[in-house]
Coordinates of C-alpha atoms in Angstrom, one line a residue:
Chain A
M6 CA -65.9 -4.3 59.6
K7 CA -67.3 -4.5 56.1
A8 CA -63.9 -4.8 54.5
P9 CA -62.7 -7.9 56.5
L10 CA -66.1 -9.5 55.9
L11 CA -65.8 -8.9 52.2
C12 CA -62.3 -10.2 52.1
A13 CA -63.3 -13.3 53.9
C14 CA -66.1 -13.8 51.3
L15 CA -63.6 -13.3 48.5
L16 CA -61.2 -15.8 50.0
A17 CA -64.1 -18.3 50.3
A18 CA -64.9 -17.7 46.7
A19 CA -61.3 -18.2 45.7
T20 CA -61.3 -21.6 47.3
R21 CA -64.3 -22.5 45.3
A22 CA -62.6 -21.2 42.2
F23 CA -59.6 -23.4 42.8
A24 CA -61.9 -26.4 42.7
A25 CA -63.4 -25.1 39.5
D26 CA -60.1 -24.6 37.7
D27 CA -60.3 -27.7 35.6
F28 CA -64.0 -27.0 34.9
L29 CA -63.1 -23.5 33.6
D30 CA -60.5 -25.0 31.3
R31 CA -63.2 -27.2 29.8
V32 CA -65.5 -24.3 29.5
D33 CA -62.8 -22.5 27.6
Q34 CA -62.5 -25.5 25.2
A35 CA -66.3 -25.7 24.9
L36 CA -66.5 -22.0 24.0
T37 CA -64.1 -22.3 21.2
L38 CA -65.8 -23.1 17.9
S39 CA -64.4 -23.7 14.5
I40 CA -65.9 -24.0 11.0
F41 CA -64.7 -24.3 7.4
D42 CA -61.8 -26.6 8.3
D43 CA -60.5 -24.4 11.0
Q44 CA -60.4 -21.3 8.8
V45 CA -63.0 -19.5 11.0
R46 CA -62.5 -19.9 14.7
T47 CA -64.4 -18.1 17.4
R48 CA -63.7 -18.0 21.2
V49 CA -65.9 -16.6 23.9
S50 CA -64.2 -15.7 27.2
G51 CA -64.8 -13.4 30.0
L52 CA -63.8 -11.8 33.3
L53 CA -65.9 -11.6 36.5
D54 CA -64.6 -8.8 38.8
L55 CA -65.8 -8.2 42.3
E56 CA -64.4 -4.9 43.5
Y57 CA -64.6 -3.2 46.8
Y58 CA -63.4 0.3 47.7
H59 CA -63.2 2.1 51.1
Y60 CA -62.3 5.8 50.8
P61 CA -62.9 9.2 52.3
Q62 CA -65.4 11.6 50.6
P63 CA -65.2 12.7 47.9
P64 CA -64.1 9.4 46.4
P65 CA -60.8 9.3 44.5
G66 CA -60.5 9.3 40.7
L67 CA -63.6 8.8 38.7
I68 CA -65.5 6.8 41.4
R69 CA -69.0 8.2 41.9
A70 CA -70.7 7.2 45.2
E71 CA -72.1 8.9 48.2
D72 CA -71.0 6.4 50.9
H73 CA -67.5 5.6 52.1
D74 CA -67.7 2.1 50.8
L75 CA -68.5 0.8 47.3
F76 CA -69.0 -2.7 46.0
S77 CA -68.7 -2.8 42.3
P78 CA -69.2 -6.1 40.4
R79 CA -68.4 -6.3 36.7
L80 CA -68.9 -9.0 34.1
S81 CA -67.0 -8.7 30.8
F82 CA -67.4 -10.9 27.8
F83 CA -65.0 -11.2 25.0
L84 CA -65.7 -12.6 21.5
D85 CA -62.5 -13.2 19.5
T86 CA -62.8 -14.4 15.9
Q87 CA -60.0 -15.3 13.5
V88 CA -61.0 -15.6 9.9
G89 CA -58.1 -17.2 8.0
P90 CA -54.7 -15.9 8.9
N91 CA -55.5 -12.3 8.0
I92 CA -58.8 -11.2 9.5
Y93 CA -59.5 -10.7 13.2
F94 CA -62.7 -9.5 14.8
F95 CA -63.5 -8.9 18.4
V96 CA -66.4 -7.7 20.5
Q97 CA -66.4 -6.8 24.2
P98 CA -69.8 -6.3 26.0
R99 CA -69.9 -5.6 29.7
V100 CA -72.4 -5.6 32.6
D101 CA -71.4 -3.4 35.5
T102 CA -72.4 -0.4 37.6
G103 CA -70.9 2.1 35.2
F104 CA -67.8 2.5 33.0
D105 CA -66.2 3.8 36.2
P106 CA -67.3 2.4 39.6
T107 CA -70.5 4.0 40.8
D108 CA -73.5 3.3 43.1
L109 CA -75.9 4.3 40.3
G110 CA -77.3 0.9 39.3
T111 CA -76.6 -1.7 36.6
Q112 CA -75.5 -0.9 33.0
V113 CA -75.0 -3.0 30.0
R114 CA -72.6 -1.6 27.4
L115 CA -70.8 -2.6 24.2
D116 CA -67.3 -1.3 25.1
Q117 CA -65.3 -2.5 22.1
Y118 CA -65.9 -4.1 18.7
A119 CA -63.5 -4.0 15.7
L120 CA -62.5 -5.7 12.5
R121 CA -58.7 -5.9 11.9
V122 CA -57.1 -6.8 8.6
T123 CA -53.5 -7.9 8.5
P124 CA -52.5 -8.4 4.9
W125 CA -48.9 -9.4 5.5
D126 CA -47.9 -12.1 7.9
D127 CA -45.0 -10.1 9.4
G128 CA -47.3 -7.5 10.9
R129 CA -45.9 -4.5 9.0
F130 CA -49.4 -3.2 8.4
N131 CA -52.7 -3.6 10.2
L132 CA -56.0 -1.8 9.4
Q133 CA -58.6 -1.7 12.1
V134 CA -62.2 -0.2 12.0
G135 CA -64.6 -0.1 14.9
K136 CA -64.8 1.1 18.5
F137 CA -61.6 0.2 20.3
S138 CA -59.0 1.4 22.8
T139 CA -56.5 4.1 22.0
V140 CA -53.1 3.5 20.5
I141 CA -51.6 6.2 22.8
G142 CA -49.4 5.3 25.7
G143 CA -48.5 2.0 27.3
W144 CA -51.2 1.3 30.0
V145 CA -54.1 0.3 27.8
G146 CA -52.7 -3.2 27.1
R147 CA -52.9 -4.0 30.8
S148 CA -56.1 -2.1 31.7
L149 CA -58.2 -5.3 32.2
S150 CA -58.2 -6.6 35.7
W151 CA -56.3 -9.8 35.0
E152 CA -53.3 -7.9 33.5
N153 CA -53.4 -4.8 35.7
P154 CA -51.3 -5.3 38.8
F155 CA -53.5 -2.6 40.5
V156 CA -57.2 -2.2 41.0
N157 CA -57.3 1.3 39.6
A158 CA -55.6 3.2 36.7
P159 CA -52.6 5.4 36.8
L160 CA -53.3 9.0 37.7
P161 CA -53.3 10.5 34.2
Y162 CA -56.0 8.0 33.2
E163 CA -58.4 8.7 36.0
N164 CA -57.7 11.9 37.9
P165 CA -60.2 14.7 36.9
T166 CA -58.6 18.1 36.1
L167 CA -60.5 21.3 36.4
V168 CA -61.4 21.2 32.7
S169 CA -65.1 20.4 32.0
D170 CA -66.5 19.4 28.6
V171 CA -70.0 20.6 29.6
E172 CA -70.0 23.3 32.3
L173 CA -67.8 26.1 31.1
P174 CA -66.4 28.7 33.5
L175 CA -67.8 32.2 33.4
T176 CA -64.6 33.7 34.6
G177 CA -61.1 32.5 35.4
Q178 CA -61.8 32.6 39.1
S179 CA -64.9 30.3 38.7
F180 CA -62.6 27.9 36.9
R181 CA -61.0 27.0 40.2
A182 CA -64.0 27.1 42.4
V183 CA -65.3 23.6 41.7
P184 CA -67.3 21.7 44.3
G185 CA -66.0 18.2 44.9
S186 CA -69.3 16.5 44.5
D187 CA -69.4 17.4 40.8
K188 CA -66.1 15.7 39.9
Y189 CA -67.7 13.7 37.1
E190 CA -68.3 16.9 35.2
F191 CA -64.5 17.2 34.7
L192 CA -62.0 15.4 32.5
P193 CA -58.8 13.5 33.1
I194 CA -56.0 13.8 30.6
I195 CA -57.0 10.3 29.2
W196 CA -60.3 8.7 30.1
G197 CA -59.3 5.1 30.8
P198 CA -58.7 3.1 27.6
V199 CA -60.8 5.6 25.5
Y200 CA -63.1 3.1 23.7
A201 CA -64.0 5.6 21.0
P202 CA -65.1 4.6 17.4
G203 CA -62.8 5.3 14.5
V204 CA -60.2 3.8 12.2
S205 CA -56.5 3.0 12.9
V206 CA -53.4 1.8 11.0
A207 CA -50.6 0.2 12.9
G208 CA -47.5 -1.9 12.2
R209 CA -44.1 -3.0 13.1
V210 CA -41.1 -2.9 10.8
G211 CA -37.9 -4.2 12.3
I212 CA -37.4 -2.4 15.6
F213 CA -39.8 0.4 14.7
E214 CA -43.5 0.6 15.6
Y215 CA -46.1 3.0 14.4
A216 CA -49.8 3.6 15.0
A217 CA -52.2 6.3 13.9
E218 CA -55.9 6.6 14.5
A219 CA -58.8 9.0 13.7
K220 CA -61.6 8.8 16.2
N221 CA -64.8 10.7 17.0
A222 CA -63.5 12.0 20.3
P223 CA -60.2 12.9 21.9
L224 CA -58.3 11.2 24.7
A225 CA -60.0 13.2 27.5
S226 CA -63.5 12.6 26.3
R227 CA -66.0 10.9 28.6
P228 CA -67.7 7.5 27.7
E229 CA -70.9 9.3 26.8
S230 CA -69.0 11.1 24.0
W231 CA -67.6 7.9 22.6
N232 CA -71.1 6.8 21.7
D233 CA -72.1 10.0 19.8
Y234 CA -70.7 8.7 16.5
D235 CA -70.3 12.3 15.3
F236 CA -67.1 12.4 13.1
G237 CA -67.5 16.1 12.2
H238 CA -64.4 17.0 14.1
P239 CA -62.3 13.9 14.4
A240 CA -59.5 13.5 16.9
V241 CA -56.2 12.3 15.6
D242 CA -53.7 10.2 17.7
L243 CA -50.2 9.2 16.6
R244 CA -47.6 7.0 18.2
V245 CA -44.2 6.0 17.0
G246 CA -42.1 3.6 18.9
L247 CA -38.9 1.7 19.2
R248 CA -38.5 -1.9 20.3
P249 CA -34.8 -2.7 20.2
N250 CA -35.5 -6.0 21.8
E251 CA -38.4 -7.8 23.4
A252 CA -37.4 -6.6 26.9
G253 CA -37.7 -2.8 26.2
R254 CA -40.1 -0.5 24.5
F255 CA -40.2 3.2 24.0
G256 CA -42.8 5.3 22.4
F257 CA -43.6 8.9 21.6
S258 CA -47.2 10.0 21.2
F259 CA -49.1 13.0 20.0
A260 CA -52.9 13.5 20.1
E261 CA -55.3 16.4 19.5
G262 CA -59.0 16.8 19.1
S263 CA -61.9 19.1 20.1
Y264 CA -63.1 18.0 23.6
L265 CA -66.2 20.1 24.3
R266 CA -69.5 18.4 23.9
P267 CA -72.1 19.9 21.6
D268 CA -74.2 21.1 24.6
A269 CA -71.2 22.7 26.4
G270 CA -72.0 26.2 27.6
P271 CA -72.0 29.1 28.0
L272 CA -69.7 29.6 25.1
P273 CA -68.2 33.0 24.3
S274 CA -70.1 34.7 21.4
E275 CA -69.2 33.7 17.9
S276 CA -67.4 30.6 19.0
D277 CA -68.0 26.9 18.4
P278 CA -67.3 23.9 20.6
A279 CA -64.9 22.6 18.0
D280 CA -62.7 25.7 18.4
Y281 CA -61.5 24.4 21.8
R282 CA -59.0 21.6 21.6
Q283 CA -57.0 19.2 23.7
F284 CA -53.4 18.6 22.8
V285 CA -51.3 15.8 24.4
L286 CA -47.7 14.9 24.1
G287 CA -46.7 11.6 25.7
Q288 CA -43.7 9.3 26.2
D289 CA -44.0 5.7 27.3
I290 CA -41.2 3.3 28.3
S291 CA -41.3 -0.2 29.5
Y292 CA -39.0 -3.0 30.5
A293 CA -39.7 -6.6 31.3
R294 CA -37.3 -9.4 32.1
G295 CA -37.7 -12.5 34.2
H296 CA -40.1 -11.7 37.1
L297 CA -39.8 -7.9 36.9
Q298 CA -41.8 -5.5 34.8
I299 CA -41.4 -1.7 34.8
W300 CA -43.5 0.9 33.1
A301 CA -43.4 4.7 33.0
E302 CA -45.3 7.3 31.1
V303 CA -45.1 11.1 30.9
F304 CA -47.9 13.3 29.5
E305 CA -48.0 17.0 28.8
A306 CA -51.5 18.1 28.0
R307 CA -53.0 21.4 27.0
F308 CA -56.7 22.2 27.1
Q309 CA -58.0 25.3 25.4
V310 CA -60.6 26.6 27.9
P311 CA -63.1 29.3 27.0
R312 CA -62.5 32.5 28.9
V313 CA -59.4 31.0 30.6
G314 CA -56.9 30.3 27.8
D315 CA -54.5 27.4 27.8
A316 CA -54.7 25.1 30.9
D317 CA -51.6 23.0 30.9
V318 CA -51.0 19.9 32.9
F319 CA -48.0 17.7 33.3
A320 CA -48.5 14.1 34.6
Y321 CA -46.3 11.0 35.0
Y322 CA -46.2 7.7 36.8
V323 CA -43.6 5.0 37.3
E324 CA -44.9 1.5 38.0
A325 CA -43.2 -1.8 38.8
K326 CA -44.4 -5.3 39.3
Y327 CA -42.4 -8.2 40.7
K328 CA -43.5 -11.9 41.0
I329 CA -42.3 -13.0 44.4
T330 CA -43.4 -16.6 43.9
P331 CA -45.2 -18.2 41.0
Q332 CA -48.5 -17.1 42.5
L333 CA -47.7 -14.0 44.5
F334 CA -46.8 -10.6 43.1
G335 CA -46.3 -7.1 44.5
A336 CA -46.6 -3.8 42.7
L337 CA -45.7 -0.2 43.5
R338 CA -46.6 2.9 41.6
W339 CA -45.8 6.6 42.0
N340 CA -48.1 9.1 40.3
Q341 CA -47.9 12.9 40.1
E342 CA -50.0 15.5 38.3
L343 CA -48.9 19.1 38.2
F344 CA -50.8 22.1 36.8
D345 CA -49.6 25.4 35.6
S346 CA -51.2 28.7 36.5
G347 CA -51.7 31.8 34.5
R348 CA -54.1 34.7 33.9
D349 CA -57.4 34.6 32.2
P350 CA -58.2 36.9 29.3
T351 CA -59.3 39.6 31.8
G352 CA -56.0 39.5 33.5
Q353 CA -57.2 37.7 36.6
P354 CA -54.8 35.2 38.1
V355 CA -56.1 31.6 37.7
A356 CA -54.7 28.3 38.9
H357 CA -55.3 25.7 36.2
G358 CA -55.6 22.8 38.6
H359 CA -54.9 21.2 41.9
D360 CA -51.6 19.4 42.1
V361 CA -51.9 15.7 43.1
C362 CA -49.4 13.1 44.1
R363 CA -50.3 9.5 44.9
I364 CA -48.5 6.3 45.8
D365 CA -50.2 3.0 45.1
A366 CA -49.1 -0.3 46.7
A367 CA -50.7 -3.6 45.7
A368 CA -50.3 -7.3 46.3
G369 CA -51.9 -10.0 44.2
Y370 CA -52.3 -13.7 44.5
R371 CA -53.3 -16.1 41.8
F372 CA -55.1 -19.0 43.4
T373 CA -55.3 -20.7 40.0
A374 CA -54.8 -19.8 36.4
H375 CA -58.4 -18.6 36.5
S376 CA -58.8 -16.7 39.8
Q377 CA -56.9 -13.9 41.4
L378 CA -57.2 -11.6 44.4
K379 CA -55.6 -8.1 44.6
L380 CA -55.4 -5.8 47.6
Q381 CA -54.3 -2.2 47.2
Y382 CA -53.8 0.8 49.4
S383 CA -53.3 4.2 47.9
V384 CA -52.2 7.4 49.7
A385 CA -52.8 10.7 47.9
R386 CA -52.1 14.3 48.7
D387 CA -54.6 16.4 46.8
D388 CA -55.3 20.1 47.3
F389 CA -58.6 19.6 45.5
I390 CA -60.4 19.3 48.8
S391 CA -57.7 19.6 51.4
N392 CA -53.9 19.3 51.8
H393 CA -54.3 16.2 54.0
L394 CA -53.2 12.7 53.0
Q395 CA -56.1 10.6 51.9
G396 CA -56.0 6.8 52.0
T397 CA -58.0 4.4 49.8
F398 CA -58.3 0.7 50.2
A399 CA -59.3 -1.4 47.3
A400 CA -59.8 -5.2 46.8
Q401 CA -60.6 -7.0 43.6
F402 CA -61.3 -10.7 43.1
T403 CA -61.3 -11.8 39.5
V404 CA -62.4 -15.0 37.8
R405 CA -61.2 -15.5 34.3
F406 CA -63.1 -17.9 32.0
Chain B
M169 CA -16.8 -77.2 14.6
N170 CA -20.7 -77.3 14.8
G171 CA -20.4 -78.3 18.5
N172 CA -18.3 -75.3 19.2
L173 CA -20.8 -73.0 17.6
L174 CA -23.7 -74.5 19.6
L175 CA -21.7 -74.0 22.8
R176 CA -21.0 -70.4 22.0
L177 CA -24.7 -69.8 21.3
F178 CA -25.7 -71.5 24.6
V179 CA -23.2 -69.3 26.5
A180 CA -24.6 -66.2 24.8
L181 CA -28.2 -67.1 25.6
S182 CA -27.3 -67.9 29.2
L183 CA -25.8 -64.4 29.7
T184 CA -28.8 -62.5 28.2
P185 CA -31.1 -61.0 30.9
A186 CA -34.5 -62.5 31.1
A187 CA -36.2 -59.2 30.7
C188 CA -34.6 -58.8 27.2
L189 CA -35.5 -62.3 26.3
G190 CA -39.1 -61.9 27.2
Q191 CA -40.0 -58.4 26.0
A192 CA -43.7 -58.1 25.5
T193 CA -45.7 -55.6 23.4
I194 CA -49.2 -54.1 23.8
E195 CA -50.9 -52.4 20.9
G196 CA -54.3 -51.2 20.2
R197 CA -56.5 -48.1 19.9
V198 CA -57.8 -45.6 22.3
E199 CA -61.1 -44.0 21.4
L200 CA -60.3 -40.3 21.5
P201 CA -62.8 -37.5 22.2
K202 CA -64.1 -35.3 19.5
S203 CA -61.3 -33.1 18.1
H204 CA -60.7 -29.9 19.9
F205 CA -60.4 -26.8 17.9
A206 CA -57.3 -24.7 17.5
P207 CA -57.2 -21.9 20.1
V208 CA -58.0 -18.3 19.2
A209 CA -55.4 -15.7 20.3
S210 CA -56.8 -12.6 22.0
E211 CA -55.3 -9.5 20.4
R212 CA -57.8 -6.9 21.4
Y213 CA -55.2 -4.6 23.0
E214 CA -52.2 -5.6 20.8
I215 CA -53.1 -3.4 17.8
V216 CA -49.9 -4.5 16.0
S217 CA -50.6 -8.2 15.4
K218 CA -49.0 -10.8 13.1
A219 CA -51.1 -13.1 11.0
G220 CA -53.3 -15.4 13.1
V221 CA -52.1 -18.9 14.1
L222 CA -53.9 -21.8 12.5
A223 CA -52.0 -24.6 14.1
T224 CA -53.9 -27.8 14.6
Y225 CA -54.8 -29.0 18.0
P226 CA -55.8 -32.7 17.8
P227 CA -56.4 -34.6 21.1
R228 CA -54.0 -37.5 21.9
A229 CA -54.0 -40.1 24.7
V230 CA -51.1 -41.4 26.9
V231 CA -51.0 -45.1 27.4
Y232 CA -48.8 -46.5 30.1
L233 CA -48.1 -49.5 32.2
Q234 CA -48.7 -49.2 35.9
G235 CA -46.6 -51.2 38.3
D236 CA -43.6 -51.1 40.6
F237 CA -40.6 -50.6 38.4
P238 CA -37.0 -49.8 39.4
K239 CA -35.9 -46.2 39.2
P240 CA -33.6 -45.5 36.3
S241 CA -30.1 -44.0 37.1
A242 CA -30.4 -41.4 34.3
L243 CA -33.2 -40.0 32.2
P244 CA -32.9 -38.2 28.9
T245 CA -33.7 -34.5 28.8
K246 CA -36.9 -33.6 27.0
Q247 CA -38.1 -30.4 25.5
V248 CA -41.4 -28.5 25.2
A249 CA -40.9 -25.6 22.8
Q250 CA -43.0 -22.5 22.3
K251 CA -43.4 -22.3 18.6
D252 CA -46.0 -20.3 16.6
F253 CA -47.6 -19.3 19.9
A254 CA -48.3 -22.9 20.9
F255 CA -46.6 -25.6 23.0
A256 CA -44.8 -28.2 20.9
P257 CA -45.5 -30.9 21.7
A258 CA -48.9 -30.0 23.3
L259 CA -48.8 -33.2 25.4
L260 CA -45.6 -34.8 26.7
P261 CA -45.5 -37.9 28.9
I262 CA -42.3 -38.2 31.0
E263 CA -41.0 -40.3 33.8
V264 CA -40.6 -38.8 37.3
G265 CA -37.3 -37.1 37.6
T266 CA -37.1 -36.0 34.0
K267 CA -35.6 -32.6 33.2
V268 CA -37.7 -30.7 30.6
E269 CA -36.3 -27.6 28.8
F270 CA -38.6 -24.9 27.4
P271 CA -36.9 -23.2 24.4
N272 CA -38.6 -20.2 23.0
L273 CA -38.7 -20.5 19.2
D274 CA -41.0 -17.6 18.6
D275 CA -39.7 -14.0 17.9
T276 CA -41.3 -12.6 21.1
Y277 CA -41.3 -13.1 24.8
H278 CA -43.0 -16.0 26.5
N279 CA -43.6 -16.6 30.3
I280 CA -44.3 -20.2 31.0
F281 CA -45.8 -21.2 34.3
S282 CA -47.8 -23.9 36.0
Y283 CA -50.0 -23.8 39.1
S284 CA -50.6 -27.6 39.0
P285 CA -50.1 -29.4 42.4
A286 CA -47.6 -31.7 40.8
K287 CA -45.3 -28.8 39.8
R288 CA -45.7 -25.1 40.6
F289 CA -43.2 -22.9 38.8
D290 CA -42.9 -19.6 36.8
L291 CA -40.0 -19.2 34.4
G292 CA -40.5 -15.4 34.1
R293 CA -40.4 -13.6 30.8
Y294 CA -37.6 -14.7 28.5
P295 CA -36.7 -14.0 24.9
P296 CA -36.1 -16.4 22.0
G297 CA -32.7 -18.1 22.2
E298 CA -32.4 -17.7 25.9
K299 CA -29.3 -19.4 27.2
P300 CA -29.2 -21.5 29.2
T301 CA -32.6 -22.8 28.1
P302 CA -35.1 -22.4 31.0
F303 CA -35.9 -25.8 32.4
Q304 CA -37.6 -27.6 35.3
V305 CA -37.1 -31.1 36.8
F306 CA -40.4 -32.8 37.4
D307 CA -40.0 -34.8 40.5
K308 CA -43.6 -35.6 41.4
A309 CA -46.1 -37.8 39.4
G310 CA -49.2 -36.0 38.2
L311 CA -50.6 -33.9 35.4
V312 CA -48.9 -30.5 34.9
T313 CA -50.8 -27.8 32.9
L314 CA -48.5 -25.4 31.1
R315 CA -49.6 -21.9 30.4
C316 CA -48.1 -18.6 29.2
D317 CA -48.7 -15.5 31.2
I318 CA -48.5 -13.3 28.1
H319 CA -50.4 -15.4 25.6
E320 CA -53.6 -16.5 27.3
H321 CA -54.6 -19.0 24.7
M322 CA -51.5 -21.2 25.0
R323 CA -51.9 -24.4 26.9
G324 CA -49.9 -27.6 27.1
L325 CA -49.7 -30.7 29.3
I326 CA -46.9 -32.7 30.8
M327 CA -47.9 -36.0 32.2
V328 CA -45.4 -37.1 34.9
L329 CA -45.5 -40.9 35.3
D330 CA -44.1 -43.3 37.9
S331 CA -43.5 -45.7 35.0
P332 CA -40.8 -46.0 32.4
Y333 CA -43.3 -47.7 30.0
F334 CA -45.5 -45.2 28.3
T335 CA -46.3 -43.9 24.8
I336 CA -48.5 -41.4 23.2
T337 CA -51.2 -42.3 20.6
D338 CA -51.3 -40.9 17.1
A339 CA -54.2 -38.7 16.1
A340 CA -56.4 -41.7 15.3
G341 CA -55.8 -43.2 18.8
H342 CA -53.4 -46.0 17.7
Y343 CA -50.6 -46.9 20.1
R344 CA -47.8 -49.5 20.5
L345 CA -46.0 -50.1 23.8
T346 CA -42.9 -52.2 23.3
N347 CA -40.1 -53.6 25.4
L348 CA -42.4 -54.4 28.3
P349 CA -41.5 -56.9 31.1
A350 CA -43.5 -60.1 31.5
G351 CA -45.9 -60.2 34.4
H352 CA -49.3 -59.0 35.7
F353 CA -49.8 -55.2 35.3
I354 CA -52.5 -52.6 34.7
V355 CA -52.3 -50.7 31.5
K356 CA -53.9 -47.3 31.6
A357 CA -55.0 -44.9 28.9
W358 CA -55.1 -41.3 30.0
V359 CA -57.5 -39.4 27.7
D360 CA -58.0 -36.1 29.6
S361 CA -57.9 -34.9 33.2
K362 CA -61.3 -36.5 33.8
T363 CA -60.9 -39.7 31.8
T364 CA -58.5 -42.5 32.4
R365 CA -59.4 -46.0 31.2
E366 CA -57.6 -49.1 32.5
R367 CA -57.3 -52.8 31.9
P368 CA -55.4 -55.6 33.8
V369 CA -53.0 -57.4 31.5
D370 CA -50.9 -60.6 31.8
L371 CA -47.8 -60.0 29.7
K372 CA -45.9 -63.0 28.4
S373 CA -42.5 -63.1 26.9
S374 CA -42.3 -62.1 23.3
A375 CA -46.1 -61.9 23.0
V376 CA -48.1 -59.1 21.4
L377 CA -51.2 -58.3 23.3
Q378 CA -54.1 -56.4 21.7
V379 CA -55.8 -53.9 24.1
N380 CA -58.3 -51.4 22.9
F381 CA -59.9 -48.7 25.0
P382 CA -63.3 -48.0 23.5

């Protein structure tokens, strides 16, 4: 009953948003400021997201909530500043109920801020310093609600493995015996856009692209780790890519870094959290032409787990979006995450994870250039809790200003 | 000899349409709003960026004559290009029924669309040099806001008019409407989506009328 009621409210809000479209265009103009004869220009913009989830317990992905329904509003602001043609600065603060949807109350965070220097006009070299999203993969660029055809992220970016950065297993057997309610203690292969602080260089020369970054935390690290500003054991991420034309893009990525938090325990004697690392190999490919967009990514990740050894995981997804009419689009995504098994250092058999497959189907409608409604239904088969199919409904209404 | 010349002149004048004989002109100045600033491109997730765009973005007004005019048999094709991540021109007045092409002159994809009631369309993603050049025919009067689905900061306007008599001001607001028919009309100055000024005018053959919109 709650879901239809909420959808009705969202539709009512959408109607109001349609009337406000011209107003939001004016707000956009009013929030663009310029000084020094247009050499310094600043624009403030934002996204208001109203999200609703209905799911079985435990909730899917990185959602943390005790009920079967969750309403998760989010307000994101973006400050983009261009100083001359060669310097770009951006800031992204956010007010929500947590970096991932929770029922734990309101948070205010500074997710991103960075300064980028582009010495040459052709983009062959960019230097960026600050706290910003990872250069790895191909999903980050569409992670915000307006660009993402779905409400959630692909499986590799949000599905917890059995690897924890805090609670370490005492034996190989205890590695698998994880209660579902503690899912937040465990890490996905990549934690969303990974807004970790660091420095990056990136560029494009002809059809070739490159990017490299050194950050304080690796891809799997949780948002709390991003804010530690401890660069004692920096993570390194690399991506080289090929863009033969504007329609297609292919990239190969490598990342590694120590993923355990300083308070992780219990550690084996004479070992240090920095001794245990995450390695990721990734490939991303995308194609866009006309009204069709297709993306796919493959990740092979290895976590070095104390007392367990190497826990390997293979994950991939294939995603497509098609604009059916100028305002209506549909999207479909197939995700799968497969874990290997092995023996712990004592010779005990140990499964390194619980295989998951999930299909996401979504439809979106843009009422105006500033408002959008997305409805999504996901079906997952996850032996984490049971072998049964689990369905999740999600709705997201977005106002862009 | 002189009589023959006068006769020829009389015949020529007799065959000239009255509309051509009595073409009127309106000129003047529209008070434009305070200059808008050039847009700022969002490149937070596009870590490989090219140098920032510093194109100017001055406001303009469209001045047109409102009335009941015959429909033309053919209209010239117009163009709104995407160049340097901006629409060029940023404001285009056209007559109902005009075909507008949207050539991509940048070195990346664009995806032009409009949700305006006067024309809803989405051209999809297309590369520079796309042939045939993506186009739309604008068959309903009204204001059409152009946007790019890839580059959020891009915005352009097409003003579709029921009149063949229109012009666009310069950056200072000056305009000149020529070749107008004689008669009683309303001249309008569209400044933005919330501001359209108008004046009734009596146009006389070969006269130049001064109309300012303060």
